[in-house]
Amino acid sequence: MLEARNITKSWQNKAGSPNLVLDHCNLKLKQGQSLGLMGTSGSGKSTLARILLGLASPDIGKIFFDGQPLNSFNRKNWLHFRRRVQFISQSPECFWEPRFTVGKSLEEVIKIHSLCRKDEWTIFIDKYLYWVKIRRQLLSRYPHQLSGGELQRLSICRSLLLEPQILILDEPVSMLDVSVQAQIMQLLRKLKTEKDMTYLFISHDRTILQWFCDETLNLRQGKLFVSE
Ligand SMILES: Nc1ncnc2c1ncn2[C@@H]1O[C@H](COP(=O)(O)OP(=O)(O)OP(=O)(O)O)[C@@H](O)[C@H]1O
């Protein structure tokens, strides 16, 4: 499905010299798998996620989606990829338009991707609200009027509208309190079993990764190792 081959990436540090973050990294995300990615702060986890999502370019190496390299994608391929591979971050508030109610933002996604007819919007959204256990009344609120847990559920809901195959989750529960963390983790687990979702789950929390993932990779000094 999604594969990173030989990915090498340096960022420039403040002095202008290269800081090697990823050093010939390989990973393969298979259908239905939950792959964990751990590493200390600054080890390059988010950089790898951004490269997998096509949001940053590697210096060396390629990302393949269903066998096709991202750097050969045309507009249609990108549109398909953006629907199939969704990203959930640790700061959901950054991914919502602050001037729109969350309901309007969800409708925008439906409009942009022509997911259903206008007279079907309500029923379409309700189907996914049910999955994430959010009441319709909350849709009239603005992002800042929702709790972190509610907004993260709505971020998952917004991704689900597109029926993705892969969710790349970058520390999705690290900003939430423990009881809300547990609810979101249960929701993600339910999606895995009932929708056969594939995950790349980035976290520094070994316990969460052991509970959630089939396999975990550890990023250390730019290299990926299979974690015990
Ligand atoms: N756009 C950028 N420009 C320059 N340096 C960057 C850029 N993005 C990341 N870096 C640097 O690359 C290194 C890896 O950062 P990255 O955010 O990928 O690590 P991380 O493992 O996700 O960290 P954390 O767990 O703290 O989120 C850090 O030293 C960071 O400062």
mmCIF file of C-alpha atoms and ligand atoms in Angstrom:
data_model
loop_
_atom_site.group_PDB
_atom_site.id
_atom_site.type_symbol
_atom_site.label_atom_id
_atom_site.label_comp_id
_atom_site.label_asym_id
_atom_site.label_seq_id
_atom_site.Cartn_x
_atom_site.Cartn_y
_atom_site.Cartn_z
ATOM 1 C CA MET A 1 0.000 0.000 0.000
ATOM 2 C CA LEU A 2 2.270 2.761 1.306
ATOM 3 C CA GLU A 3 5.971 2.193 1.159
ATOM 4 C CA ALA A 4 9.051 4.272 1.959
ATOM 5 C CA ARG A 5 12.182 3.168 0.146
ATOM 6 C CA ASN A 6 15.606 4.400 1.118
ATOM 7 C CA ILE A 7 14.360 7.714 2.513
ATOM 8 C CA THR A 8 17.116 10.137 3.467
ATOM 9 C CA LYS A 9 16.428 13.682 4.619
ATOM 10 C CA SER A 10 18.495 16.499 6.093
ATOM 11 C CA TRP A 11 17.152 19.808 7.316
ATOM 12 C CA GLN A 12 19.380 22.851 7.572
ATOM 13 C CA ASN A 13 20.106 23.899 11.146
ATOM 14 C CA LYS A 14 20.382 27.532 12.245
ATOM 15 C CA ALA A 15 24.072 27.669 11.332
ATOM 16 C CA GLY A 16 23.129 26.605 7.793
ATOM 17 C CA SER A 17 24.747 23.177 7.986
ATOM 18 C CA PRO A 18 22.801 19.984 7.209
ATOM 19 C CA ASN A 19 21.237 18.045 10.066
ATOM 20 C CA LEU A 20 20.715 14.450 8.924
ATOM 21 C CA VAL A 21 17.313 13.378 10.278
ATOM 22 C CA LEU A 22 16.472 10.273 8.200
ATOM 23 C CA ASP A 23 19.187 7.983 6.945
ATOM 24 C CA HIS A 24 18.138 5.417 4.310
ATOM 25 C CA CYS A 25 14.832 4.512 5.998
ATOM 26 C CA ASN A 26 12.574 1.767 4.663
ATOM 27 C CA LEU A 27 9.087 0.884 5.775
ATOM 28 C CA LYS A 28 6.081 -0.890 4.327
ATOM 29 C CA LEU A 29 2.545 -0.338 5.525
ATOM 30 C CA LYS A 30 0.369 -3.315 4.648
ATOM 31 C CA GLN A 31 -3.428 -3.452 4.362
ATOM 32 C CA GLY A 32 -5.039 -3.779 7.797
ATOM 33 C CA GLN A 33 -1.760 -3.366 9.667
ATOM 34 C CA SER A 34 -1.190 -1.084 12.656
ATOM 35 C CA LEU A 35 2.406 -0.048 12.505
ATOM 36 C CA GLY A 36 3.870 1.916 15.403
ATOM 37 C CA LEU A 37 6.627 4.480 15.074
ATOM 38 C CA MET A 38 8.434 5.589 18.191
ATOM 39 C CA GLY A 39 11.525 7.630 18.914
ATOM 40 C CA THR A 40 12.705 10.379 21.202
ATOM 41 C CA SER A 41 11.670 13.988 20.647
ATOM 42 C CA GLY A 42 13.427 15.383 17.588
ATOM 43 C CA SER A 43 14.337 11.954 16.215
ATOM 44 C CA GLY A 44 12.497 12.634 12.943
ATOM 45 C CA LYS A 45 9.108 10.890 13.349
ATOM 46 C CA SER A 46 7.059 13.836 12.073
ATOM 47 C CA THR A 47 9.526 14.404 9.251
ATOM 48 C CA LEU A 48 8.991 10.818 8.114
ATOM 49 C CA ALA A 49 5.200 11.243 8.412
ATOM 50 C CA ARG A 50 5.302 14.428 6.321
ATOM 51 C CA ILE A 51 7.371 12.696 3.650
ATOM 52 C CA LEU A 52 4.971 9.718 3.602
ATOM 53 C CA LEU A 53 2.085 12.155 3.138
ATOM 54 C CA GLY A 54 3.866 13.934 0.299
ATOM 55 C CA LEU A 55 4.057 17.149 2.338
ATOM 56 C CA ALA A 56 7.869 17.199 2.291
ATOM 57 C CA SER A 57 10.323 15.795 -0.230
ATOM 58 C CA PRO A 58 13.111 13.374 0.631
ATOM 59 C CA ASP A 59 16.663 14.166 -0.501
ATOM 60 C CA ILE A 60 17.095 10.550 -1.555
ATOM 61 C CA GLY A 61 14.542 7.757 -1.901
ATOM 62 C CA LYS A 62 10.910 7.494 -2.905
ATOM 63 C CA ILE A 63 7.462 6.942 -1.444
ATOM 64 C CA PHE A 64 5.202 4.502 -3.261
ATOM 65 C CA PHE A 65 1.418 4.292 -2.973
ATOM 66 C CA ASP A 66 -0.048 1.126 -4.483
ATOM 67 C CA GLY A 67 3.226 0.676 -6.351
ATOM 68 C CA GLN A 68 3.308 4.139 -7.913
ATOM 69 C CA PRO A 69 5.912 6.716 -6.807
ATOM 70 C CA LEU A 70 4.435 9.903 -5.361
ATOM 71 C CA ASN A 71 6.818 12.016 -7.434
ATOM 72 C CA SER A 72 5.136 10.754 -10.615
ATOM 73 C CA PHE A 73 1.609 11.679 -9.467
ATOM 74 C CA ASN A 74 -0.623 13.870 -11.596
ATOM 75 C CA ARG A 75 -3.478 15.975 -10.170
ATOM 76 C CA LYS A 76 -5.944 13.090 -10.295
ATOM 77 C CA ASN A 77 -3.509 10.765 -8.510
ATOM 78 C CA TRP A 78 -3.009 13.361 -5.747
ATOM 79 C CA LEU A 79 -6.734 13.782 -5.268
ATOM 80 C CA HIS A 80 -7.124 10.021 -4.930
ATOM 81 C CA PHE A 81 -4.137 9.828 -2.543
ATOM 82 C CA ARG A 82 -5.444 12.677 -0.358
ATOM 83 C CA ARG A 83 -8.714 10.795 0.095
ATOM 84 C CA ARG A 84 -7.121 7.445 0.767
ATOM 85 C CA VAL A 85 -4.380 8.590 3.138
ATOM 86 C CA GLN A 86 -5.515 10.860 5.941
ATOM 87 C CA PHE A 87 -3.544 12.569 8.687
ATOM 88 C CA ILE A 88 -4.524 13.142 12.311
ATOM 89 C CA SER A 89 -2.206 15.355 14.331
ATOM 90 C CA GLN A 90 -1.635 15.988 18.015
ATOM 91 C CA SER A 91 -3.000 19.549 17.596
ATOM 92 C CA PRO A 92 -6.396 19.182 15.909
ATOM 93 C CA GLU A 93 -7.175 22.901 16.409
ATOM 94 C CA CYS A 94 -4.544 23.764 13.752
ATOM 95 C CA PHE A 95 -6.488 21.811 11.134
ATOM 96 C CA TRP A 96 -9.867 23.530 11.503
ATOM 97 C CA GLU A 97 -10.843 26.836 9.962
ATOM 98 C CA PRO A 98 -11.420 29.064 13.023
ATOM 99 C CA ARG A 99 -13.978 31.274 11.211
ATOM 100 C CA PHE A 100 -16.259 28.332 10.360
ATOM 101 C CA THR A 101 -18.449 26.228 12.604
ATOM 102 C CA VAL A 102 -17.219 22.648 12.597
ATOM 103 C CA GLY A 103 -20.438 21.661 10.791
ATOM 104 C CA LYS A 104 -19.625 24.062 7.953
ATOM 105 C CA SER A 105 -16.085 22.682 7.752
ATOM 106 C CA LEU A 106 -17.436 19.143 7.425
ATOM 107 C CA GLU A 107 -19.781 20.314 4.661
ATOM 108 C CA GLU A 108 -16.844 21.924 2.870
ATOM 109 C CA VAL A 109 -15.096 18.532 2.732
ATOM 110 C CA ILE A 110 -18.233 16.971 1.245
ATOM 111 C CA LYS A 111 -18.483 19.785 -1.318
ATOM 112 C CA ILE A 112 -14.818 19.741 -2.361
ATOM 113 C CA HIS A 113 -14.824 15.999 -2.873
ATOM 114 C CA SER A 114 -18.427 15.803 -4.204
ATOM 115 C CA LEU A 115 -19.202 13.038 -1.704
ATOM 116 C CA CYS A 116 -22.994 13.258 -1.916
ATOM 117 C CA ARG A 117 -25.912 15.476 -3.000
ATOM 118 C CA LYS A 118 -26.721 18.559 -0.919
ATOM 119 C CA ASP A 119 -30.035 17.121 0.293
ATOM 120 C CA GLU A 120 -28.097 14.111 1.653
ATOM 121 C CA TRP A 121 -25.484 16.090 3.656
ATOM 122 C CA THR A 122 -27.251 15.704 7.014
ATOM 123 C CA ILE A 123 -27.761 11.984 6.776
ATOM 124 C CA PHE A 124 -24.244 11.517 5.382
ATOM 125 C CA ILE A 125 -22.599 13.437 8.236
ATOM 126 C CA ASP A 126 -24.813 11.744 10.850
ATOM 127 C CA LYS A 127 -23.502 8.352 9.792
ATOM 128 C CA TYR A 128 -19.964 9.384 10.728
ATOM 129 C CA LEU A 129 -20.951 11.367 13.835
ATOM 130 C CA TYR A 130 -22.405 8.128 15.114
ATOM 131 C CA TRP A 131 -19.027 6.415 14.672
ATOM 132 C CA VAL A 132 -17.172 9.026 16.695
ATOM 133 C CA LYS A 133 -20.018 9.480 19.206
ATOM 134 C CA ILE A 134 -20.511 13.203 18.678
ATOM 135 C CA ARG A 135 -23.925 14.833 19.038
ATOM 136 C CA ARG A 136 -25.163 16.808 16.020
ATOM 137 C CA GLN A 137 -25.777 19.866 18.270
ATOM 138 C CA LEU A 138 -22.005 20.348 18.556
ATOM 139 C CA LEU A 139 -21.751 21.066 14.830
ATOM 140 C CA SER A 140 -22.969 24.633 15.349
ATOM 141 C CA ARG A 141 -19.918 25.402 17.482
ATOM 142 C CA TYR A 142 -16.620 26.928 16.421
ATOM 143 C CA PRO A 143 -13.401 24.942 16.995
ATOM 144 C CA HIS A 144 -12.428 27.014 20.046
ATOM 145 C CA GLN A 145 -15.786 26.175 21.680
ATOM 146 C CA LEU A 146 -14.999 22.448 21.772
ATOM 147 C CA SER A 147 -12.822 20.394 24.097
ATOM 148 C CA GLY A 148 -9.615 18.801 22.800
ATOM 149 C CA GLY A 149 -11.251 15.365 22.886
ATOM 150 C CA GLU A 150 -14.358 16.533 20.995
ATOM 151 C CA LEU A 151 -12.233 18.239 18.362
ATOM 152 C CA GLN A 152 -10.051 15.169 17.948
ATOM 153 C CA ARG A 153 -13.173 13.010 17.488
ATOM 154 C CA LEU A 154 -14.425 15.479 14.896
ATOM 155 C CA SER A 155 -11.034 15.371 13.151
ATOM 156 C CA ILE A 156 -11.392 11.603 12.926
ATOM 157 C CA CYS A 157 -14.972 12.082 11.688
ATOM 158 C CA ARG A 158 -13.791 14.512 8.997
ATOM 159 C CA SER A 159 -11.202 11.974 7.840
ATOM 160 C CA LEU A 160 -13.764 9.180 7.818
ATOM 161 C CA LEU A 161 -16.050 11.147 5.467
ATOM 162 C CA LEU A 162 -13.474 10.377 2.791
ATOM 163 C CA GLU A 163 -13.456 6.636 3.570
ATOM 164 C CA PRO A 164 -9.645 6.513 3.854
ATOM 165 C CA GLN A 165 -7.645 3.300 3.748
ATOM 166 C CA ILE A 166 -4.785 4.644 5.830
ATOM 167 C CA LEU A 167 -4.681 6.937 8.841
ATOM 168 C CA ILE A 168 -1.344 8.452 9.794
ATOM 169 C CA LEU A 169 -1.694 9.478 13.412
ATOM 170 C CA ASP A 170 0.986 11.738 14.888
ATOM 171 C CA GLU A 171 0.678 11.584 18.691
ATOM 172 C CA PRO A 172 -3.136 11.754 18.372
ATOM 173 C CA VAL A 173 -3.869 11.492 22.094
ATOM 174 C CA SER A 174 -0.805 13.057 23.686
ATOM 175 C CA MET A 175 -2.582 16.373 24.405
ATOM 176 C CA LEU A 176 -5.650 14.730 25.968
ATOM 177 C CA ASP A 177 -6.297 13.655 29.524
ATOM 178 C CA VAL A 178 -6.078 9.973 30.344
ATOM 179 C CA SER A 179 -9.805 9.122 30.265
ATOM 180 C CA VAL A 180 -10.296 10.887 26.910
ATOM 181 C CA GLN A 181 -7.142 9.186 25.580
ATOM 182 C CA ALA A 182 -8.704 5.819 26.387
ATOM 183 C CA GLN A 183 -11.969 6.697 24.580
ATOM 184 C CA ILE A 184 -10.143 7.816 21.438
ATOM 185 C CA MET A 185 -7.912 4.736 21.474
ATOM 186 C CA GLN A 186 -10.991 2.501 21.768
ATOM 187 C CA LEU A 187 -12.564 4.340 18.844
ATOM 188 C CA LEU A 188 -9.451 3.836 16.706
ATOM 189 C CA ARG A 189 -9.382 0.179 17.621
ATOM 190 C CA LYS A 190 -13.047 -0.213 16.645
ATOM 191 C CA LEU A 191 -12.332 1.408 13.273
ATOM 192 C CA LYS A 192 -9.513 -1.042 12.752
ATOM 193 C CA THR A 193 -11.663 -4.107 13.295
ATOM 194 C CA GLU A 194 -14.862 -2.846 11.676
ATOM 195 C CA LYS A 195 -13.467 -0.812 8.772
ATOM 196 C CA ASP A 196 -10.194 -2.691 8.262
ATOM 197 C CA MET A 197 -8.311 0.572 8.687
ATOM 198 C CA THR A 198 -4.542 0.650 8.248
ATOM 199 C CA TYR A 199 -2.577 2.799 10.696
ATOM 200 C CA LEU A 200 0.793 4.364 11.100
ATOM 201 C CA PHE A 201 0.695 5.357 14.743
ATOM 202 C CA ILE A 202 3.394 7.748 15.919
ATOM 203 C CA SER A 203 3.946 7.999 19.632
ATOM 204 C CA HIS A 204 6.630 8.175 22.266
ATOM 205 C CA ASP A 205 4.393 6.085 24.553
ATOM 206 C CA ARG A 206 5.580 2.485 24.386
ATOM 207 C CA THR A 207 2.564 1.205 26.385
ATOM 208 C CA ILE A 208 0.050 2.646 23.916
ATOM 209 C CA LEU A 209 2.025 1.278 20.974
ATOM 210 C CA GLN A 210 2.290 -2.195 22.508
ATOM 211 C CA TRP A 211 -1.461 -2.218 23.123
ATOM 212 C CA PHE A 212 -2.435 -0.867 19.733
ATOM 213 C CA CYS A 213 0.137 -1.951 17.148
ATOM 214 C CA ASP A 214 1.045 -5.244 15.495
ATOM 215 C CA GLU A 215 4.626 -4.090 15.096
ATOM 216 C CA THR A 216 6.597 -1.029 16.171
ATOM 217 C CA LEU A 217 9.588 0.627 14.559
ATOM 218 C CA ASN A 218 12.021 2.684 16.551
ATOM 219 C CA LEU A 219 13.674 5.693 14.931
ATOM 220 C CA ARG A 220 17.157 6.222 16.348
ATOM 221 C CA GLN A 221 19.858 8.432 14.866
ATOM 222 C CA GLY A 222 18.055 8.514 11.549
ATOM 223 C CA LYS A 223 17.657 4.751 11.236
ATOM 224 C CA LEU A 224 14.623 2.529 11.700
ATOM 225 C CA PHE A 225 14.847 -0.559 13.904
ATOM 226 C CA VAL A 226 12.172 -3.119 14.701
ATOM 227 C CA SER A 227 11.282 -2.600 18.356
ATOM 228 C CA GLU A 228 11.098 -5.560 20.752
HETATM 229 N N1 LIG B 1 11.028 22.328 8.395
HETATM 230 C C1 LIG B 1 12.117 22.122 9.134
HETATM 231 N N2 LIG B 1 13.225 22.898 8.961
HETATM 232 C C2 LIG B 1 14.351 22.689 9.675
HETATM 233 N N3 LIG B 1 14.487 21.716 10.609
HETATM 234 C C3 LIG B 1 13.421 20.911 10.818
HETATM 235 C C4 LIG B 1 12.195 21.072 10.103
HETATM 236 N N4 LIG B 1 11.314 20.131 10.543
HETATM 237 C C5 LIG B 1 11.965 19.418 11.482
HETATM 238 N N5 LIG B 1 13.221 19.891 11.649
HETATM 239 C C6 LIG B 1 14.226 19.347 12.574
HETATM 240 O O1 LIG B 1 14.343 17.958 12.304
HETATM 241 C C7 LIG B 1 14.505 17.230 13.516
HETATM 242 C C8 LIG B 1 13.402 16.188 13.620
HETATM 243 O O2 LIG B 1 12.162 16.855 13.825
HETATM 244 P P1 LIG B 1 10.770 16.075 13.856
HETATM 245 O O3 LIG B 1 9.719 17.072 14.153
HETATM 246 O O4 LIG B 1 10.650 15.273 12.640
HETATM 247 O O5 LIG B 1 11.015 15.110 15.111
HETATM 248 P P2 LIG B 1 9.966 14.301 16.005
HETATM 249 O O6 LIG B 1 10.602 12.985 16.292
HETATM 250 O O7 LIG B 1 8.636 14.285 15.333
HETATM 251 O O8 LIG B 1 9.913 15.193 17.315
HETATM 252 P P3 LIG B 1 8.701 15.354 18.395
HETATM 253 O O9 LIG B 1 8.485 13.995 18.984
HETATM 254 O O10 LIG B 1 9.273 16.323 19.387
HETATM 255 O O11 LIG B 1 7.496 15.888 17.655
HETATM 256 C C9 LIG B 1 14.505 18.251 14.653
HETATM 257 O O12 LIG B 1 15.842 18.547 14.967
HETATM 258 C C10 LIG B 1 13.805 19.450 14.028
HETATM 259 O O13 LIG B 1 14.254 20.649 14.617
#
